[in-house]
Each structure stands twice: as C-alpha cells, then as structure tokens.
XYZ file of C-alpha atoms in Angstrom:
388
model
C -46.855 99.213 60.151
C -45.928 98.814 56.322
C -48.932 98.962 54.440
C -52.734 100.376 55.236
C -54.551 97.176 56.157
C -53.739 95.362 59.402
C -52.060 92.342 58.313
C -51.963 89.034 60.892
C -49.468 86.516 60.756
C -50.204 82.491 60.961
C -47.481 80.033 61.372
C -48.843 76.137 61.594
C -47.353 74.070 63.840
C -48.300 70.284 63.988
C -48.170 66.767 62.450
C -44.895 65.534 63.297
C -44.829 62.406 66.098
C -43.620 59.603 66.281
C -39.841 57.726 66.894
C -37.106 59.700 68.642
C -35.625 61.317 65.502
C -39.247 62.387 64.255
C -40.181 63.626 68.061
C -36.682 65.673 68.311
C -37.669 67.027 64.913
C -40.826 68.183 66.232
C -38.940 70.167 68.918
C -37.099 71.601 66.456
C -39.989 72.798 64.896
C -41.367 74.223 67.940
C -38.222 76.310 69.158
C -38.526 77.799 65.092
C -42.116 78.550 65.632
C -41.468 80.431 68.501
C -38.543 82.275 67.597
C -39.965 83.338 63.810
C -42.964 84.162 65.780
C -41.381 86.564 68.385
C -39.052 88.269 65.498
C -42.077 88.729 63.425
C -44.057 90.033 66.282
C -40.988 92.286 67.135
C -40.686 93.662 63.267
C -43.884 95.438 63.815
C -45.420 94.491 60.213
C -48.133 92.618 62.050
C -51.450 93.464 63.647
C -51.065 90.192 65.333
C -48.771 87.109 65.746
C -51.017 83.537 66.133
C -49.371 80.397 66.427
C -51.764 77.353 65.306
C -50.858 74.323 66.718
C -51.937 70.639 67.482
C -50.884 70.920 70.807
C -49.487 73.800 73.255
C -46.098 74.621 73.012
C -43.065 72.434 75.813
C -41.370 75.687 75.527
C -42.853 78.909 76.768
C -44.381 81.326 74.438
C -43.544 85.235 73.311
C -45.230 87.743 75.351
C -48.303 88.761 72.733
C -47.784 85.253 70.354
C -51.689 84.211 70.689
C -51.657 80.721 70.349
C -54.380 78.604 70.036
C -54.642 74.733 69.017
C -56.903 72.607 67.002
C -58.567 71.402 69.657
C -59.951 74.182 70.626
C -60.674 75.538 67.030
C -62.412 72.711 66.544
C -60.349 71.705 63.437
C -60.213 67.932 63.493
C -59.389 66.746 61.945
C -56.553 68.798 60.601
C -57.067 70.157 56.612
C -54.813 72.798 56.309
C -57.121 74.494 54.308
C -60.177 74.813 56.192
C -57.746 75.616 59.000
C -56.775 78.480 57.587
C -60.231 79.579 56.193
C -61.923 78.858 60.055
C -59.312 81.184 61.066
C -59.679 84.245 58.656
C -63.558 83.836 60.036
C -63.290 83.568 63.781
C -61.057 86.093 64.494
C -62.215 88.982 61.904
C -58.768 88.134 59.641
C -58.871 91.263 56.749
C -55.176 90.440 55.256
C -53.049 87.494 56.346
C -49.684 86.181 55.935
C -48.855 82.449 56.728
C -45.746 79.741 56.714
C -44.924 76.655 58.050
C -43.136 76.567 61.388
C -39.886 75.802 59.911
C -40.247 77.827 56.780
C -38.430 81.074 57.941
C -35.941 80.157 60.685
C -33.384 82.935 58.952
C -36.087 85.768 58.128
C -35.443 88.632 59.884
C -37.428 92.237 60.409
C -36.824 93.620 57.307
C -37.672 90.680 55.221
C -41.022 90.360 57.313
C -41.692 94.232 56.559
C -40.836 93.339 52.972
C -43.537 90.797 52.975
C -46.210 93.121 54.065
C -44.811 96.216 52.169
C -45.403 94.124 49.258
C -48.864 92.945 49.736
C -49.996 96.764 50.420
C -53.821 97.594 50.500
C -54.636 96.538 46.794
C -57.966 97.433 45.042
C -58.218 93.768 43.460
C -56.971 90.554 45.754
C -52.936 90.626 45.739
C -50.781 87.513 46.579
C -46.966 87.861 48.134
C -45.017 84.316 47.811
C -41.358 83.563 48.953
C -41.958 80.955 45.725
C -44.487 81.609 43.339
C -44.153 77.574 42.012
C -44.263 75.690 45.652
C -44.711 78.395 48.754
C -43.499 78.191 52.129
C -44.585 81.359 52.918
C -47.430 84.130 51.557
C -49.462 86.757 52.415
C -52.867 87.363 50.803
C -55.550 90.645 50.680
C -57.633 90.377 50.969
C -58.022 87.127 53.313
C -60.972 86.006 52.227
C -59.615 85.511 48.663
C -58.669 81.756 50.470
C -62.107 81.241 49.760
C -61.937 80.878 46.147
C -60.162 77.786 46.393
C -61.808 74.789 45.725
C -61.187 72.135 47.015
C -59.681 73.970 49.853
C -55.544 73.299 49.708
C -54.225 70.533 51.287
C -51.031 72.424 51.932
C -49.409 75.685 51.328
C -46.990 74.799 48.518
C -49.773 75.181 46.001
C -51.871 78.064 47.435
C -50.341 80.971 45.181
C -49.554 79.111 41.945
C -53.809 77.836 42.300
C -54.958 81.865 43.181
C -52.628 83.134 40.096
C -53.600 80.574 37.796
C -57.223 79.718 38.640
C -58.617 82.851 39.517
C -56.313 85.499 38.006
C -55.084 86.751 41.430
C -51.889 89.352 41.174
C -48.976 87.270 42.044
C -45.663 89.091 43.480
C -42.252 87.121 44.682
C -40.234 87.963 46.848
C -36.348 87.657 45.852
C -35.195 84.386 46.434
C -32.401 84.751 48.935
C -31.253 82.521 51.688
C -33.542 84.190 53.791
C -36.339 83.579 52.172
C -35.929 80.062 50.821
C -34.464 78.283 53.609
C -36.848 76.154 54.881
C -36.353 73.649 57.676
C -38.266 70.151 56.542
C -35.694 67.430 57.278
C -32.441 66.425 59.655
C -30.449 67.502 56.540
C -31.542 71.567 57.212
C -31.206 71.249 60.212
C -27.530 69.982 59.672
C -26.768 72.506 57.499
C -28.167 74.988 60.448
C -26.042 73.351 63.385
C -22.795 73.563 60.813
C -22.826 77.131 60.197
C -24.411 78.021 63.707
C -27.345 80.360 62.355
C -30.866 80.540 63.910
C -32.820 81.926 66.300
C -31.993 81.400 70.144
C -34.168 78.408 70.683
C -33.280 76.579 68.030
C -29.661 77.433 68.311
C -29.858 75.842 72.145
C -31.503 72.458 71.020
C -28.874 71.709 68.496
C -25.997 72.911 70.652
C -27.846 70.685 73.436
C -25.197 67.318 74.615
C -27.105 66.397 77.272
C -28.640 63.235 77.834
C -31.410 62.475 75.479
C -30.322 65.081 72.989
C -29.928 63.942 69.280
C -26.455 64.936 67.729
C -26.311 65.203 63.996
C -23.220 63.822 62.616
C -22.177 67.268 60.368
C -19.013 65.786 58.566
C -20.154 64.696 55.506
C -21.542 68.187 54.741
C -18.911 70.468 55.899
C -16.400 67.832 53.187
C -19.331 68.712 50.379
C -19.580 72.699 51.399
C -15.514 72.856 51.574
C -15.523 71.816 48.085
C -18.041 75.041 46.452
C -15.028 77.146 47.782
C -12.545 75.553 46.106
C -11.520 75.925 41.982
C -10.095 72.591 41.595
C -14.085 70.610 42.854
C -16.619 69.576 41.096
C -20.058 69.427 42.623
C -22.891 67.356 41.693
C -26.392 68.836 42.741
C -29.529 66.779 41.451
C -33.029 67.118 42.188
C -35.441 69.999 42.551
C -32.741 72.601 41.786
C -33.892 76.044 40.277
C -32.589 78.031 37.921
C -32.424 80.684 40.287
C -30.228 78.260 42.534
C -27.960 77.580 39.650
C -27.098 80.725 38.649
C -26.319 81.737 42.173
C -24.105 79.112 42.048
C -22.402 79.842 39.065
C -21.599 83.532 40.407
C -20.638 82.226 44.259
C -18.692 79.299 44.371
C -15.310 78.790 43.241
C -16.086 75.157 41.637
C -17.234 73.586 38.817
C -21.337 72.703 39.350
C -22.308 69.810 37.385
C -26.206 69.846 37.770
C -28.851 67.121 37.447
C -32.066 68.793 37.378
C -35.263 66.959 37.532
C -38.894 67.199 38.399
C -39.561 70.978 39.622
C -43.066 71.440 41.036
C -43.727 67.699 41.780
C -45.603 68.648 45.080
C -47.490 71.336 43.671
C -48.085 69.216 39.941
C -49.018 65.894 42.583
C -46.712 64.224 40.346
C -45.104 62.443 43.664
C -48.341 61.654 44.833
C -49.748 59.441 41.651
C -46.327 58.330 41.244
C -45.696 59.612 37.660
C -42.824 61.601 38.150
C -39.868 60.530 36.566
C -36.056 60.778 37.278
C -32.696 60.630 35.711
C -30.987 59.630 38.521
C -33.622 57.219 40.068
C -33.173 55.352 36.223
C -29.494 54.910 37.294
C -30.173 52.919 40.862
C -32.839 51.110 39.083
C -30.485 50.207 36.447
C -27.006 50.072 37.836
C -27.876 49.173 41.472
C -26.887 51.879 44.145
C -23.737 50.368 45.052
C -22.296 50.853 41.756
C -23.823 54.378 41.541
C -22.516 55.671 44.675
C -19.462 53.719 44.437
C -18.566 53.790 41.012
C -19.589 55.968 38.668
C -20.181 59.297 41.666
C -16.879 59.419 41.825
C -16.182 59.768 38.191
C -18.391 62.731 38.222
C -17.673 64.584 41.061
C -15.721 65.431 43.966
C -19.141 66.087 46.076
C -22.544 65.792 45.758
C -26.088 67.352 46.891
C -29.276 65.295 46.303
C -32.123 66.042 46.755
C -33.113 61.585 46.654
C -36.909 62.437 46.393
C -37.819 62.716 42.813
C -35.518 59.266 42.384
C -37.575 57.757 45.183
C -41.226 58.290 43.194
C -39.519 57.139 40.241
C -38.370 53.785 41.978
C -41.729 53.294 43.659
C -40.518 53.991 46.841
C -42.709 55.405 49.457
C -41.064 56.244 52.522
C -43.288 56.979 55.154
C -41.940 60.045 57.395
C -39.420 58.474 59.713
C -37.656 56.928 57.316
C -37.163 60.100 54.832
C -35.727 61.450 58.041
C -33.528 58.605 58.865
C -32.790 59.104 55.339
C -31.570 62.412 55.284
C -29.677 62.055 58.985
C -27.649 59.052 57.615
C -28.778 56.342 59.950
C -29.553 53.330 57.245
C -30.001 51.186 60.152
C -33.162 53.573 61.451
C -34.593 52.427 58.028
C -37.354 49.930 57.349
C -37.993 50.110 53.658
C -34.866 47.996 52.348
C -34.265 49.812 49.477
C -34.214 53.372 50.410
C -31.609 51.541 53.815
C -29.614 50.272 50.820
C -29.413 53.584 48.824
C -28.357 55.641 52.005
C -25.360 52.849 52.952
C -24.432 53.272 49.631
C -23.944 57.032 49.331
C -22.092 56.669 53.497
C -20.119 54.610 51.678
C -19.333 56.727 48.331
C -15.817 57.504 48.216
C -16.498 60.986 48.023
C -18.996 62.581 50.465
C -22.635 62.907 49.528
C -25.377 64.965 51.303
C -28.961 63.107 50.804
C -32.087 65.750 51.429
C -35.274 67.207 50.040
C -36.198 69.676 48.138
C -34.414 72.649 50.723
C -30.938 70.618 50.361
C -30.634 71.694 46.204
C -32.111 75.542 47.237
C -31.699 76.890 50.654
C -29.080 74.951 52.266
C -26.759 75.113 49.252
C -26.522 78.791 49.417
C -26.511 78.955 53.103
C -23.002 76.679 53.229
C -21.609 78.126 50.327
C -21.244 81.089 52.180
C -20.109 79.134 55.117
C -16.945 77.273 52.939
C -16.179 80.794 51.204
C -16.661 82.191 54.927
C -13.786 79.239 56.320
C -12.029 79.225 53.426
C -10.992 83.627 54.462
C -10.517 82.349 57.939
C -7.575 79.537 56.996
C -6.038 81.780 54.795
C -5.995 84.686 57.114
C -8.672 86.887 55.010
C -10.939 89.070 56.721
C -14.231 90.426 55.257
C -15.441 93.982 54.882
C-alpha cells in the first residue's frame, strides 16, 4: 500500500429522487459508486473501501465495499460535513480520501495509488485534490484535520481551497487529466459517457440498457459538436466555467479553432451562485437579445458548435432551477421543464442551426477532453488511420 499510514476511502452516495429522469440519474450514480468503489478496493491503496449512502444499494455490492447508510449513522439529517467528521470518529479513520459517487467513473488503479502516494505520512496535515479551486475528490492526513473547519462544509467542492487558505494546510493537485476531472453531475456526462462507450461495467450496462423503462439519451447533438474539435475548418464556442488548464489542452488537441467565453470560475466554492451575484457575459446576451435570437442568430455567426456550460448565465438571469429541471435541461427535453424561461432557452439552442451541447460545470472540463479524443479517435477510423 503506497504510503505508511492506512488510508480509507469514502465515496457519498445520496440526495438524488425524484421524477423519472432524476430517479434514472440516481441509478446511474449507484452503478458509479459501486464500480469506483470495487476498482479502488482492487488498486490496493486503501485500508478500506466504505460506501455512505442514504439508502442500500438496488444493485449488489463488491465483496469487502462496507457500506453503511445514514440511517444507521445516525446522520439526519444529511450535512455532508458532519457526515464525514462522524465517520473519521466511529470507525478510528487516521487518513482518508473521499469523492462523490460520480466524481471518478474513469479513475483507474494507478490514479487511485497516485492519490495516496501523494498524500504520504506527512509530519504537518497534507491535502491531495483532483482541483485545488472546487474538489471532487481529496484525501487528507491526517483525518482529523476535517475538524478545523468551521462551519463544517456543506459540500466537498470547497474543502481543500478552506484547509489551504484558512488554516495553512499543504495543498498538492493532482494533474488534471480526463481521469481525474471527469465528473458525472448531469444527463449531459453521462451523454458524453454513453457516446464514447467508457465506464465501468455497471454503468456501461444501464446506458446500453433498451429495455422497457430504460431512459435513452438522445447523443446526436454531441457527437455533431465533438466531430467538429477534429476538424481544421470548425470553430467551437465553449463558455462557462472553462479553465485555463482546459483551454490550453484544447489549443494543443483539437484540430479547430476554440473561441472561448470564460466566465465565473469558483462560483460554487466563492457562493457567488448561491446569493445570486455572479455575473455573466452570455446570460447579458439572453437577457438582452432574447434566446431565440441568440441561439438562432448571432451562434451561428460565431461558431460552427458550441459547449455551455448555461449555469453561470442562469444566476445571472435570476433563474433558479430546482434539480429536475437543470437535468431536463442538460438532456434536451424543454417540455420536462417547468420554469418557462430556462424551457425557452433549451428550445432555443435544439433549435440553433448549428448544434449546441447545454451542461454544467463538467461539460467545459471533463467531457470536452473526453470527446475530443473520441472525434480525433473517429476521425483515424474514417480515414483508415490506425493508432500506435
């Protein structure tokens, strides 16, 4: 095992109920809980593997995954937080590592080793963050150094950027790869998952599932957008949350021309969506111009395809979509849609005359690297190339 101190691993599991779309979500979620859990448990950088969860599992769990649910933590209500902290304390927790259950569907061993090598056995309390601005996943020794947060985090995104900057804990990234900053949050990752066929085997059989009752995600709209990173003559819009580090992959990897709208980095983490105050470029234009026009109009002038990640615009119109309808958002079903607005933004960009791919914050990171290697990948295949 990399690393003196026994290290256990965390990944959360709850909170998403509701209409179909939010409940097959949540199934999602499951089947990437259990499979990061059993290749984490199988990359031997952990002591133990625990799966915290609102509820048991539908699906059944890895031999040595120790699950065990709110309920019977006596955590509830849920704080993510205290969750966490109850945790560490009940079960004798020395160093700990933690994500989200859809926050490493594409980590394998090695990155999971990585993780842990990283965080080590360190004299003074060490932090290890896939993002050092708004985590998804992190390991901390030791465990207790949780403690010093107060008031206790309401989610993860925060947790490294508060123990760096608050109490002068050691903070270490991880390289930003695919791997580590695909996260699955919306019907728009999960899109980009069931287009290039990559995840673990659970996951992989509910979104190749056609039977009855199974959601299908229409796909088209992003394999027209990926096609076009792969090809010279294409420019590609991608606004939102975009990093620098995202951009400059870009740059190197595709074949286009990236024309990028950048706005609003760190809202979660600054609560800058949550009091409303964030402001955006693009959300200006709607309010201004009306969506039709934007999507219709003046898109096309710009671009031959575009990635946005629609949140930042949605603070900065006042709109507060509650969770099924960022969902029905991001899967293109306006109709699914009860706010008006955001139903009239969405049938705009279906109707754009050149495709558009609405998401969150994973769309302008994760995802775009992910099916930029799936157009270049396509791209060899028509043209009878074959890779090294």
């Amino acid at each position: 095992m990399p690393g003196e101190t026994p290290v256990d691993l965390a990944i959360l599991l709850g909170g998403v109920d509701g209409g179909p779309l939010e409940r097959w979500m949540r199934a999602a979620l499951e089947a990437c809980a259990l499979d990061t859990a059993e290749v984490a448990r199988d990359s031997g950088a952990f002591a133990r593997v625990f799966l915290l969860a609102d509820r048991l599992p539908s699906l059944p769990v890895p031999a040595g995954v120790i699950v065990e649910t709110d309920a019977e933590a006596g955590a509830l209500p849920f704080h993510y937080g205290r969750r966490l902290l109850d945790w560490v304390h009940r079960h004798g927790v020395t160093a700990m590592a933690t994500c989200g259950a859809g926050s490493a569907p594409l980590l394998v061993g090695n990155e999971w080793r990585a993780l842990v090598g990283a965080l080590g056995s360190p004299a003074l309390p060490r932090c290890v963050a896939n993002n050092r601005f708004s985590a998804d996943i992190y390991a901390v020794a030791p465990a207790s150094t949780l403690a010093l947060l107060d008031p206790a985090p309401a989610t993860d995104n925060a947790v490294p950027r508060r123990l760096w900057d608050q109490h002068g804990v050691e903070l270490i990234e991880l390289p930003r790869t695919v791997q580590t900053q695909f996260n699955l949050d919306t019907p728009s990752d999960l899109a980009a998952l069931a287009l290039v066929g990559h995840s673990g085997p659970r996951l992989l059989a509910l979104l190749r599932d056609r039977g009855a009752g199974a959601m299908h995600l229409d796909t088209s709209r992003l394999e027209r957008a990926a096609a076009c990173l792969a090809e010279r003559a294409a420019e590609v819009l991608v606004a939102g949350r975009i990093s620098s580090g995202t951009w400059a992959y870009l740059e190197r990897e595709s074949a286009c021309r990236i024309r990028i709208l950048a706005e609003e980095r760190g809202m979660q983490s600054a609560g800058t969506d949550t009091d409303g105050t964030a402001r955006s470029i693009l959300g200006a234009l709607i309010e201004e111009s009306g969506p039709e026009r934007v999507f219709g109009t003046l898109l096309p002038e710009w671009c031959d395809a575009a990635f946005i990640d629609i949140r930042p615009a949605l603070v900065h119109l006042g709109i507060r979509p509650g969770r099924a309808d960022r969902f029905a958002a991001d899967a293109g079903l306006p109709d699914a849609i009860e706010d008006p607005r955001l139903a009239a933004i969405v049938r705009a960009a279906l109707a754009a005359p050149v495709p558009v791919v609405l998401g969150g914050h994973s769309l302008v990171g994760g995802v775009l690297n992910l099916v930029n290697q799936w157009a270049w990948d396509e791209k060899d295949a028509r043209e009878g190339r074959v890779g090294p």
